[in-house]
Amino acid sequence: MRRKKLIVANWKMHPGSMAEARSLFGKTKRAGSRLEKVETVICPPFAYLGAFAHGGTSRVFLGAQDVFYSNSGRATGEVSPEMLRDLGVTHVIVGHSERRALGETNELVARKAVAVLAEGMQAIVCIGEKERDEGGAFYETLKVQLKESLQGIARRFFIDLIIAYEPLWAIGKSAKEASTPKDVQEMSIFIRKVLTDLYGKEAAQQPSVLYGGAVEEENAGAILSSGGVQGLLVGHKSLDAEAFARILKSANAV
Ligand code: PEP
């Protein structure tokens, strides 16, 4: 498992201009470069990726928010894994809930993850329940998501596999409405248990597990120190360079 904390900035469909993107990238890169115990991944929209090609450092990495599942074929509007790798992209988010809401299935997510890993990049596979029911049916939902979204990934790639647990009910909310560190810890144990059942103990220890959903300055440190996760996926707060820098700093202090 990784030694450093992995903090992923998912800019989603922001900011609205190249000038703002350059400014945000520069500030975040400067903040991340100062930290010894954190790996920062910046995932801008595709439209800006070329401008930051090979713009990473040994501590700050370039990520993508999605990818096509193949390097060939007729696929208007899509971006292939090899194109991303050629730009110096090292991490790719697949199966984000906002992509799943547009129709992306577990099967498609798995194909994308396989393609990303085959290209030598790290795949950040997102899973998460829409809501929590008292009967605990959401555990089964997560189990199925995990099993089907990882279908076809060989164990030798597990070291480059990252599971991002992002409960949909927390995404976009404030820290007060996020999962508590205790809940996150419970879910990280559950995810490891499902991985162990599916792939055996040794392989199950290899992927990193991240938490995402309403991570702000107020809860980042506590989730990292007692949530049992190796990092965070940060949405709206990654667009605020100063707030995100403080999240990075608190990760470095864990
Ligand atoms: C996300 O969409 O991946 C996310 C974590 O969003 P937010 O931090 O805004 O909840």
PDB file of C-alpha atoms and ligand atoms in Angstrom:
ATOM      1  CA  MET A   1       0.000   0.000   0.000  1.00  0.00           C
ATOM      2  CA  ARG A   2       1.132   3.560  -0.652  1.00  0.00           C
ATOM      3  CA  ARG A   3       3.127   5.438   1.962  1.00  0.00           C
ATOM      4  CA  LYS A   4       2.082   8.952   0.955  1.00  0.00           C
ATOM      5  CA  LYS A   5      -1.463  10.275   1.080  1.00  0.00           C
ATOM      6  CA  LEU A   6      -3.055  10.622  -2.341  1.00  0.00           C
ATOM      7  CA  ILE A   7      -5.165  13.737  -2.780  1.00  0.00           C
ATOM      8  CA  VAL A   8      -7.038  13.982  -6.072  1.00  0.00           C
ATOM      9  CA  ALA A   9      -8.490  17.253  -7.330  1.00  0.00           C
ATOM     10  CA  ASN A  10     -11.517  16.631  -9.545  1.00  0.00           C
ATOM     11  CA  TRP A  11     -12.250  19.946 -11.205  1.00  0.00           C
ATOM     12  CA  LYS A  12     -15.299  18.483 -12.968  1.00  0.00           C
ATOM     13  CA  MET A  13     -16.502  20.897 -15.715  1.00  0.00           C
ATOM     14  CA  HIS A  14     -14.649  23.915 -14.259  1.00  0.00           C
ATOM     15  CA  PRO A  15     -13.266  26.535 -14.484  1.00  0.00           C
ATOM     16  CA  GLY A  16     -14.859  28.281 -17.449  1.00  0.00           C
ATOM     17  CA  SER A  17     -11.714  29.629 -19.094  1.00  0.00           C
ATOM     18  CA  MET A  18      -8.178  28.583 -19.928  1.00  0.00           C
ATOM     19  CA  ALA A  19      -6.819  31.609 -18.052  1.00  0.00           C
ATOM     20  CA  GLU A  20      -8.545  30.539 -14.840  1.00  0.00           C
ATOM     21  CA  ALA A  21      -7.434  26.943 -15.359  1.00  0.00           C
ATOM     22  CA  ARG A  22      -3.796  28.037 -15.716  1.00  0.00           C
ATOM     23  CA  SER A  23      -3.983  30.093 -12.575  1.00  0.00           C
ATOM     24  CA  LEU A  24      -5.603  27.276 -10.555  1.00  0.00           C
ATOM     25  CA  PHE A  25      -3.161  24.695 -11.890  1.00  0.00           C
ATOM     26  CA  GLY A  26      -0.170  26.892 -11.047  1.00  0.00           C
ATOM     27  CA  LYS A  27      -1.324  27.613  -7.499  1.00  0.00           C
ATOM     28  CA  THR A  28      -2.208  23.975  -6.799  1.00  0.00           C
ATOM     29  CA  LYS A  29       1.042  22.751  -8.266  1.00  0.00           C
ATOM     30  CA  ARG A  30       3.024  25.134  -6.091  1.00  0.00           C
ATOM     31  CA  ALA A  31       1.134  24.055  -2.977  1.00  0.00           C
ATOM     32  CA  GLY A  32       1.490  20.336  -3.720  1.00  0.00           C
ATOM     33  CA  SER A  33       5.166  20.585  -4.632  1.00  0.00           C
ATOM     34  CA  ARG A  34       6.051  21.765  -1.146  1.00  0.00           C
ATOM     35  CA  LEU A  35       4.664  18.673   0.582  1.00  0.00           C
ATOM     36  CA  GLU A  36       6.765  15.610   1.264  1.00  0.00           C
ATOM     37  CA  LYS A  37       4.066  13.250   2.447  1.00  0.00           C
ATOM     38  CA  VAL A  38       1.396  13.893  -0.166  1.00  0.00           C
ATOM     39  CA  GLU A  39       0.910  12.991  -3.803  1.00  0.00           C
ATOM     40  CA  THR A  40      -1.391  15.524  -5.445  1.00  0.00           C
ATOM     41  CA  VAL A  41      -3.249  14.640  -8.638  1.00  0.00           C
ATOM     42  CA  ILE A  42      -4.894  17.438 -10.623  1.00  0.00           C
ATOM     43  CA  CYS A  43      -7.699  16.343 -12.973  1.00  0.00           C
ATOM     44  CA  PRO A  44      -8.706  19.232 -15.260  1.00  0.00           C
ATOM     45  CA  PRO A  45     -11.362  18.897 -17.971  1.00  0.00           C
ATOM     46  CA  PHE A  46     -10.105  17.369 -21.254  1.00  0.00           C
ATOM     47  CA  ALA A  47     -10.178  20.768 -22.968  1.00  0.00           C
ATOM     48  CA  TYR A  48      -7.322  21.985 -20.765  1.00  0.00           C
ATOM     49  CA  LEU A  49      -5.252  18.806 -20.449  1.00  0.00           C
ATOM     50  CA  GLY A  50      -2.952  19.597 -23.395  1.00  0.00           C
ATOM     51  CA  ALA A  51      -1.952  22.891 -21.819  1.00  0.00           C
ATOM     52  CA  PHE A  52      -0.635  21.035 -18.784  1.00  0.00           C
ATOM     53  CA  ALA A  53       0.969  18.164 -20.685  1.00  0.00           C
ATOM     54  CA  HIS A  54       3.986  16.815 -18.814  1.00  0.00           C
ATOM     55  CA  GLY A  55       3.431  19.611 -16.320  1.00  0.00           C
ATOM     56  CA  GLY A  56       3.667  17.339 -13.303  1.00  0.00           C
ATOM     57  CA  THR A  57       6.486  16.950 -10.827  1.00  0.00           C
ATOM     58  CA  SER A  58       7.610  14.128  -8.537  1.00  0.00           C
ATOM     59  CA  ARG A  59       4.861  15.230  -6.125  1.00  0.00           C
ATOM     60  CA  VAL A  60       2.151  16.657  -8.363  1.00  0.00           C
ATOM     61  CA  PHE A  61       0.584  14.563 -11.113  1.00  0.00           C
ATOM     62  CA  LEU A  62      -1.703  15.134 -14.062  1.00  0.00           C
ATOM     63  CA  GLY A  63      -4.971  13.185 -14.067  1.00  0.00           C
ATOM     64  CA  ALA A  64      -7.981  12.812 -16.345  1.00  0.00           C
ATOM     65  CA  GLN A  65     -11.662  12.645 -15.420  1.00  0.00           C
ATOM     66  CA  ASP A  66     -12.649   9.946 -17.913  1.00  0.00           C
ATOM     67  CA  VAL A  67     -11.336   7.968 -20.888  1.00  0.00           C
ATOM     68  CA  PHE A  68     -12.470   5.720 -23.732  1.00  0.00           C
ATOM     69  CA  TYR A  69     -11.979   1.977 -23.249  1.00  0.00           C
ATOM     70  CA  SER A  70      -9.830   1.431 -26.320  1.00  0.00           C
ATOM     71  CA  ASN A  71      -6.998   2.955 -28.318  1.00  0.00           C
ATOM     72  CA  SER A  72      -8.735   2.257 -31.613  1.00  0.00           C
ATOM     73  CA  GLY A  73     -12.122   2.255 -33.265  1.00  0.00           C
ATOM     74  CA  ARG A  74     -14.598   4.853 -34.485  1.00  0.00           C
ATOM     75  CA  ALA A  75     -15.352   6.868 -31.395  1.00  0.00           C
ATOM     76  CA  THR A  76     -16.286  10.455 -32.142  1.00  0.00           C
ATOM     77  CA  GLY A  77     -15.744  12.733 -29.174  1.00  0.00           C
ATOM     78  CA  GLU A  78     -13.804  10.212 -27.140  1.00  0.00           C
ATOM     79  CA  VAL A  79     -10.233  10.356 -25.817  1.00  0.00           C
ATOM     80  CA  SER A  80      -8.080   7.222 -25.807  1.00  0.00           C
ATOM     81  CA  PRO A  81      -5.826   5.923 -23.039  1.00  0.00           C
ATOM     82  CA  GLU A  82      -2.751   6.281 -25.244  1.00  0.00           C
ATOM     83  CA  MET A  83      -3.543   9.942 -25.938  1.00  0.00           C
ATOM     84  CA  LEU A  84      -3.708  10.570 -22.200  1.00  0.00           C
ATOM     85  CA  ARG A  85      -0.474   8.730 -21.497  1.00  0.00           C
ATOM     86  CA  ASP A  86       1.219  10.695 -24.280  1.00  0.00           C
ATOM     87  CA  LEU A  87       0.268  13.938 -22.481  1.00  0.00           C
ATOM     88  CA  GLY A  88       1.902  12.718 -19.301  1.00  0.00           C
ATOM     89  CA  VAL A  89      -1.339  11.750 -17.587  1.00  0.00           C
ATOM     90  CA  THR A  90      -0.624   9.248 -14.810  1.00  0.00           C
ATOM     91  CA  HIS A  91      -4.036   8.817 -13.131  1.00  0.00           C
ATOM     92  CA  VAL A  92      -7.492   8.433 -14.668  1.00  0.00           C
ATOM     93  CA  ILE A  93     -10.833   8.606 -12.858  1.00  0.00           C
ATOM     94  CA  VAL A  94     -13.312   6.065 -14.196  1.00  0.00           C
ATOM     95  CA  GLY A  95     -16.929   5.507 -13.242  1.00  0.00           C
ATOM     96  CA  HIS A  96     -17.464   8.776 -11.419  1.00  0.00           C
ATOM     97  CA  SER A  97     -21.087   8.914 -10.257  1.00  0.00           C
ATOM     98  CA  GLU A  98     -21.722  11.860 -12.579  1.00  0.00           C
ATOM     99  CA  ARG A  99     -20.646   9.666 -15.541  1.00  0.00           C
ATOM    100  CA  ARG A 100     -22.671   6.750 -14.201  1.00  0.00           C
ATOM    101  CA  ALA A 101     -25.698   9.088 -14.032  1.00  0.00           C
ATOM    102  CA  LEU A 102     -25.253   9.623 -17.787  1.00  0.00           C
ATOM    103  CA  GLY A 103     -25.576   5.905 -18.400  1.00  0.00           C
ATOM    104  CA  GLU A 104     -22.145   4.445 -17.693  1.00  0.00           C
ATOM    105  CA  THR A 105     -22.503   0.859 -16.505  1.00  0.00           C
ATOM    106  CA  ASN A 106     -20.250  -1.224 -14.281  1.00  0.00           C
ATOM    107  CA  GLU A 107     -19.250  -3.183 -17.382  1.00  0.00           C
ATOM    108  CA  LEU A 108     -18.142  -0.057 -19.204  1.00  0.00           C
ATOM    109  CA  VAL A 109     -16.281   1.161 -16.117  1.00  0.00           C
ATOM    110  CA  ALA A 110     -14.407  -2.143 -15.953  1.00  0.00           C
ATOM    111  CA  ARG A 111     -13.409  -1.926 -19.617  1.00  0.00           C
ATOM    112  CA  LYS A 112     -12.113   1.597 -19.071  1.00  0.00           C
ATOM    113  CA  ALA A 113     -10.151   0.590 -15.972  1.00  0.00           C
ATOM    114  CA  VAL A 114      -8.562  -2.345 -17.816  1.00  0.00           C
ATOM    115  CA  ALA A 115      -7.557  -0.034 -20.681  1.00  0.00           C
ATOM    116  CA  VAL A 116      -6.077   2.580 -18.337  1.00  0.00           C
ATOM    117  CA  LEU A 117      -4.000   0.010 -16.458  1.00  0.00           C
ATOM    118  CA  ALA A 118      -2.807  -1.615 -19.675  1.00  0.00           C
ATOM    119  CA  GLU A 119      -1.452   1.781 -20.709  1.00  0.00           C
ATOM    120  CA  GLY A 120       0.611   1.984 -17.522  1.00  0.00           C
ATOM    121  CA  MET A 121      -1.515   4.603 -15.756  1.00  0.00           C
ATOM    122  CA  GLN A 122      -3.291   4.350 -12.405  1.00  0.00           C
ATOM    123  CA  ALA A 123      -7.052   3.795 -12.518  1.00  0.00           C
ATOM    124  CA  ILE A 124      -9.251   5.514  -9.931  1.00  0.00           C
ATOM    125  CA  VAL A 125     -12.453   3.463  -9.947  1.00  0.00           C
ATOM    126  CA  CYS A 126     -15.362   5.218  -8.252  1.00  0.00           C
ATOM    127  CA  ILE A 127     -18.106   3.425  -6.402  1.00  0.00           C
ATOM    128  CA  GLY A 128     -20.776   4.704  -4.026  1.00  0.00           C
ATOM    129  CA  GLU A 129     -24.349   4.226  -2.950  1.00  0.00           C
ATOM    130  CA  LYS A 130     -27.133   6.692  -3.770  1.00  0.00           C
ATOM    131  CA  GLU A 131     -28.629   6.472  -0.317  1.00  0.00           C
ATOM    132  CA  ARG A 132     -28.421   4.482   2.868  1.00  0.00           C
ATOM    133  CA  ASP A 133     -31.333   2.287   3.778  1.00  0.00           C
ATOM    134  CA  GLU A 134     -31.823   1.026   7.303  1.00  0.00           C
ATOM    135  CA  GLY A 135     -31.879  -2.576   6.146  1.00  0.00           C
ATOM    136  CA  GLY A 136     -28.336  -2.191   4.791  1.00  0.00           C
ATOM    137  CA  ALA A 137     -29.162  -3.087   1.166  1.00  0.00           C
ATOM    138  CA  PHE A 138     -26.581  -0.490   0.114  1.00  0.00           C
ATOM    139  CA  TYR A 139     -23.822  -2.902   1.136  1.00  0.00           C
ATOM    140  CA  GLU A 140     -24.977  -5.296  -1.566  1.00  0.00           C
ATOM    141  CA  THR A 141     -25.116  -2.431  -4.094  1.00  0.00           C
ATOM    142  CA  LEU A 142     -21.502  -1.584  -3.314  1.00  0.00           C
ATOM    143  CA  LYS A 143     -20.447  -5.201  -3.483  1.00  0.00           C
ATOM    144  CA  VAL A 144     -21.953  -5.595  -6.947  1.00  0.00           C
ATOM    145  CA  GLN A 145     -20.439  -2.298  -8.096  1.00  0.00           C
ATOM    146  CA  LEU A 146     -17.017  -3.400  -6.914  1.00  0.00           C
ATOM    147  CA  LYS A 147     -17.225  -6.879  -8.377  1.00  0.00           C
ATOM    148  CA  GLU A 148     -18.512  -5.769 -11.777  1.00  0.00           C
ATOM    149  CA  SER A 149     -16.426  -2.591 -12.081  1.00  0.00           C
ATOM    150  CA  LEU A 150     -13.211  -4.548 -11.507  1.00  0.00           C
ATOM    151  CA  GLN A 151     -14.130  -7.389 -13.845  1.00  0.00           C
ATOM    152  CA  GLY A 152     -11.185  -8.427 -16.013  1.00  0.00           C
ATOM    153  CA  ILE A 153      -8.477  -6.576 -14.069  1.00  0.00           C
ATOM    154  CA  ALA A 154      -5.580  -8.942 -13.506  1.00  0.00           C
ATOM    155  CA  ARG A 155      -4.116  -9.039 -10.004  1.00  0.00           C
ATOM    156  CA  ARG A 156      -0.739  -7.867 -11.287  1.00  0.00           C
ATOM    157  CA  PHE A 157      -2.330  -4.463 -11.952  1.00  0.00           C
ATOM    158  CA  PHE A 158      -3.726  -4.071  -8.447  1.00  0.00           C
ATOM    159  CA  ILE A 159      -0.804  -1.981  -7.326  1.00  0.00           C
ATOM    160  CA  ASP A 160      -2.014   0.697  -9.785  1.00  0.00           C
ATOM    161  CA  LEU A 161      -5.643   0.323  -8.844  1.00  0.00           C
ATOM    162  CA  ILE A 162      -7.320   2.928  -6.645  1.00  0.00           C
ATOM    163  CA  ILE A 163     -10.861   2.542  -5.321  1.00  0.00           C
ATOM    164  CA  ALA A 164     -12.626   5.815  -4.569  1.00  0.00           C
ATOM    165  CA  TYR A 165     -15.579   5.377  -2.237  1.00  0.00           C
ATOM    166  CA  GLU A 166     -17.894   8.301  -2.898  1.00  0.00           C
ATOM    167  CA  PRO A 167     -21.383   8.095  -1.395  1.00  0.00           C
ATOM    168  CA  LEU A 168     -23.625  10.085  -3.720  1.00  0.00           C
ATOM    169  CA  TRP A 169     -25.582  11.598  -0.856  1.00  0.00           C
ATOM    170  CA  ALA A 170     -22.432  13.404   0.297  1.00  0.00           C
ATOM    171  CA  ILE A 171     -21.131  14.691  -3.037  1.00  0.00           C
ATOM    172  CA  GLY A 172     -21.325  18.450  -3.400  1.00  0.00           C
ATOM    173  CA  LYS A 173     -22.438  18.977   0.193  1.00  0.00           C
ATOM    174  CA  SER A 174     -20.645  20.695   3.074  1.00  0.00           C
ATOM    175  CA  ALA A 175     -18.297  18.943   5.503  1.00  0.00           C
ATOM    176  CA  LYS A 176     -21.100  18.729   8.067  1.00  0.00           C
ATOM    177  CA  GLU A 177     -23.019  16.432   5.726  1.00  0.00           C
ATOM    178  CA  ALA A 178     -20.095  14.227   4.721  1.00  0.00           C
ATOM    179  CA  SER A 179     -19.478  10.707   5.993  1.00  0.00           C
ATOM    180  CA  THR A 180     -17.989  10.795   9.471  1.00  0.00           C
ATOM    181  CA  PRO A 181     -14.449   9.434   9.907  1.00  0.00           C
ATOM    182  CA  LYS A 182     -16.010   6.479  11.731  1.00  0.00           C
ATOM    183  CA  ASP A 183     -18.341   5.725   8.798  1.00  0.00           C
ATOM    184  CA  VAL A 184     -15.457   6.067   6.374  1.00  0.00           C
ATOM    185  CA  GLN A 185     -13.445   3.622   8.430  1.00  0.00           C
ATOM    186  CA  GLU A 186     -16.312   1.149   8.417  1.00  0.00           C
ATOM    187  CA  MET A 187     -16.628   1.429   4.648  1.00  0.00           C
ATOM    188  CA  SER A 188     -12.893   1.081   4.065  1.00  0.00           C
ATOM    189  CA  ILE A 189     -12.948  -2.150   6.085  1.00  0.00           C
ATOM    190  CA  PHE A 190     -15.964  -3.327   4.114  1.00  0.00           C
ATOM    191  CA  ILE A 191     -14.238  -2.588   0.789  1.00  0.00           C
ATOM    192  CA  ARG A 192     -11.105  -4.521   1.841  1.00  0.00           C
ATOM    193  CA  LYS A 193     -13.306  -7.415   2.953  1.00  0.00           C
ATOM    194  CA  VAL A 194     -15.087  -7.547  -0.414  1.00  0.00           C
ATOM    195  CA  LEU A 195     -11.730  -7.378  -2.205  1.00  0.00           C
ATOM    196  CA  THR A 196     -10.410 -10.174   0.015  1.00  0.00           C
ATOM    197  CA  ASP A 197     -13.412 -12.376  -0.760  1.00  0.00           C
ATOM    198  CA  LEU A 198     -12.995 -11.747  -4.463  1.00  0.00           C
ATOM    199  CA  TYR A 199      -9.232 -11.818  -4.890  1.00  0.00           C
ATOM    200  CA  GLY A 200      -7.617 -13.211  -1.748  1.00  0.00           C
ATOM    201  CA  LYS A 201      -5.873 -11.479   1.132  1.00  0.00           C
ATOM    202  CA  GLU A 202      -2.610 -10.557  -0.548  1.00  0.00           C
ATOM    203  CA  ALA A 203      -4.116  -8.957  -3.655  1.00  0.00           C
ATOM    204  CA  ALA A 204      -6.774  -7.189  -1.580  1.00  0.00           C
ATOM    205  CA  GLN A 205      -4.131  -5.215   0.322  1.00  0.00           C
ATOM    206  CA  GLN A 206      -2.686  -3.631  -2.798  1.00  0.00           C
ATOM    207  CA  PRO A 207      -5.235  -1.127  -4.097  1.00  0.00           C
ATOM    208  CA  SER A 208      -5.435   2.197  -2.317  1.00  0.00           C
ATOM    209  CA  VAL A 209      -8.832   3.263  -1.040  1.00  0.00           C
ATOM    210  CA  LEU A 210      -9.861   6.923  -1.160  1.00  0.00           C
ATOM    211  CA  TYR A 211     -12.839   8.728   0.289  1.00  0.00           C
ATOM    212  CA  GLY A 212     -14.700  11.418  -1.653  1.00  0.00           C
ATOM    213  CA  GLY A 213     -17.832  13.416  -0.924  1.00  0.00           C
ATOM    214  CA  ALA A 214     -17.929  16.810   0.776  1.00  0.00           C
ATOM    215  CA  VAL A 215     -14.281  16.846   1.775  1.00  0.00           C
ATOM    216  CA  GLU A 216     -13.392  20.310   3.010  1.00  0.00           C
ATOM    217  CA  GLU A 217     -10.699  21.790   5.256  1.00  0.00           C
ATOM    218  CA  GLU A 218     -12.815  20.976   8.280  1.00  0.00           C
ATOM    219  CA  ASN A 219     -12.924  17.202   7.834  1.00  0.00           C
ATOM    220  CA  ALA A 220      -9.957  16.248   5.612  1.00  0.00           C
ATOM    221  CA  GLY A 221      -7.451  15.643   8.425  1.00  0.00           C
ATOM    222  CA  ALA A 222      -9.845  13.616  10.587  1.00  0.00           C
ATOM    223  CA  ILE A 223     -10.955  11.401   7.706  1.00  0.00           C
ATOM    224  CA  LEU A 224      -7.343  10.715   6.788  1.00  0.00           C
ATOM    225  CA  SER A 225      -6.191  10.057  10.326  1.00  0.00           C
ATOM    226  CA  SER A 226      -9.033   7.819  11.437  1.00  0.00           C
ATOM    227  CA  GLY A 227     -10.965   6.800   8.306  1.00  0.00           C
ATOM    228  CA  GLY A 228      -8.592   4.019   7.292  1.00  0.00           C
ATOM    229  CA  VAL A 229      -8.225   5.470   3.782  1.00  0.00           C
ATOM    230  CA  GLN A 230      -5.061   6.294   1.887  1.00  0.00           C
ATOM    231  CA  GLY A 231      -6.328   9.492   0.361  1.00  0.00           C
ATOM    232  CA  LEU A 232      -9.164  11.767  -0.699  1.00  0.00           C
ATOM    233  CA  LEU A 233     -11.005  12.714  -3.862  1.00  0.00           C
ATOM    234  CA  VAL A 234     -11.941  16.366  -3.660  1.00  0.00           C
ATOM    235  CA  GLY A 235     -14.506  18.033  -5.905  1.00  0.00           C
ATOM    236  CA  HIS A 236     -15.771  21.564  -5.251  1.00  0.00           C
ATOM    237  CA  LYS A 237     -13.020  22.508  -2.801  1.00  0.00           C
ATOM    238  CA  SER A 238     -10.335  21.733  -5.403  1.00  0.00           C
ATOM    239  CA  LEU A 239     -11.559  24.814  -7.287  1.00  0.00           C
ATOM    240  CA  ASP A 240     -10.645  27.063  -4.392  1.00  0.00           C
ATOM    241  CA  ALA A 241      -6.840  27.112  -4.556  1.00  0.00           C
ATOM    242  CA  GLU A 242      -6.361  28.406  -1.015  1.00  0.00           C
ATOM    243  CA  ALA A 243      -8.817  25.966   0.576  1.00  0.00           C
ATOM    244  CA  PHE A 244      -7.382  23.076  -1.410  1.00  0.00           C
ATOM    245  CA  ALA A 245      -3.851  24.038  -0.342  1.00  0.00           C
ATOM    246  CA  ARG A 246      -5.021  23.835   3.272  1.00  0.00           C
ATOM    247  CA  ILE A 247      -6.516  20.373   2.628  1.00  0.00           C
ATOM    248  CA  LEU A 248      -3.164  19.300   1.180  1.00  0.00           C
ATOM    249  CA  LYS A 249      -1.365  20.716   4.202  1.00  0.00           C
ATOM    250  CA  SER A 250      -3.587  18.863   6.622  1.00  0.00           C
ATOM    251  CA  ALA A 251      -2.962  15.644   4.670  1.00  0.00           C
ATOM    252  CA  ASN A 252       0.759  16.245   4.971  1.00  0.00           C
ATOM    253  CA  ALA A 253       0.383  16.609   8.731  1.00  0.00           C
ATOM    254  CA  VAL A 254      -1.375  13.245   9.214  1.00  0.00           C
TER     255      VAL A 254
HETATM  256  C1  PEP B   1     -16.622  14.375  -6.496  1.00  0.00           C
HETATM  257  O1  PEP B   1     -17.533  14.717  -7.247  1.00  0.00           O
HETATM  258  O2  PEP B   1     -15.784  13.527  -6.835  1.00  0.00           O
HETATM  259  C2  PEP B   1     -16.560  14.997  -5.171  1.00  0.00           C
HETATM  260  C3  PEP B   1     -15.887  14.407  -4.238  1.00  0.00           C
HETATM  261  O3  PEP B   1     -17.240  16.164  -5.032  1.00  0.00           O
HETATM  262  P1  PEP B   1     -17.335  17.118  -3.738  1.00  0.00           P
HETATM  263  O4  PEP B   1     -15.978  17.149  -3.097  1.00  0.00           O
HETATM  264  O5  PEP B   1     -17.758  18.403  -4.288  1.00  0.00           O
HETATM  265  O6  PEP B   1     -18.332  16.473  -2.831  1.00  0.00           O
END
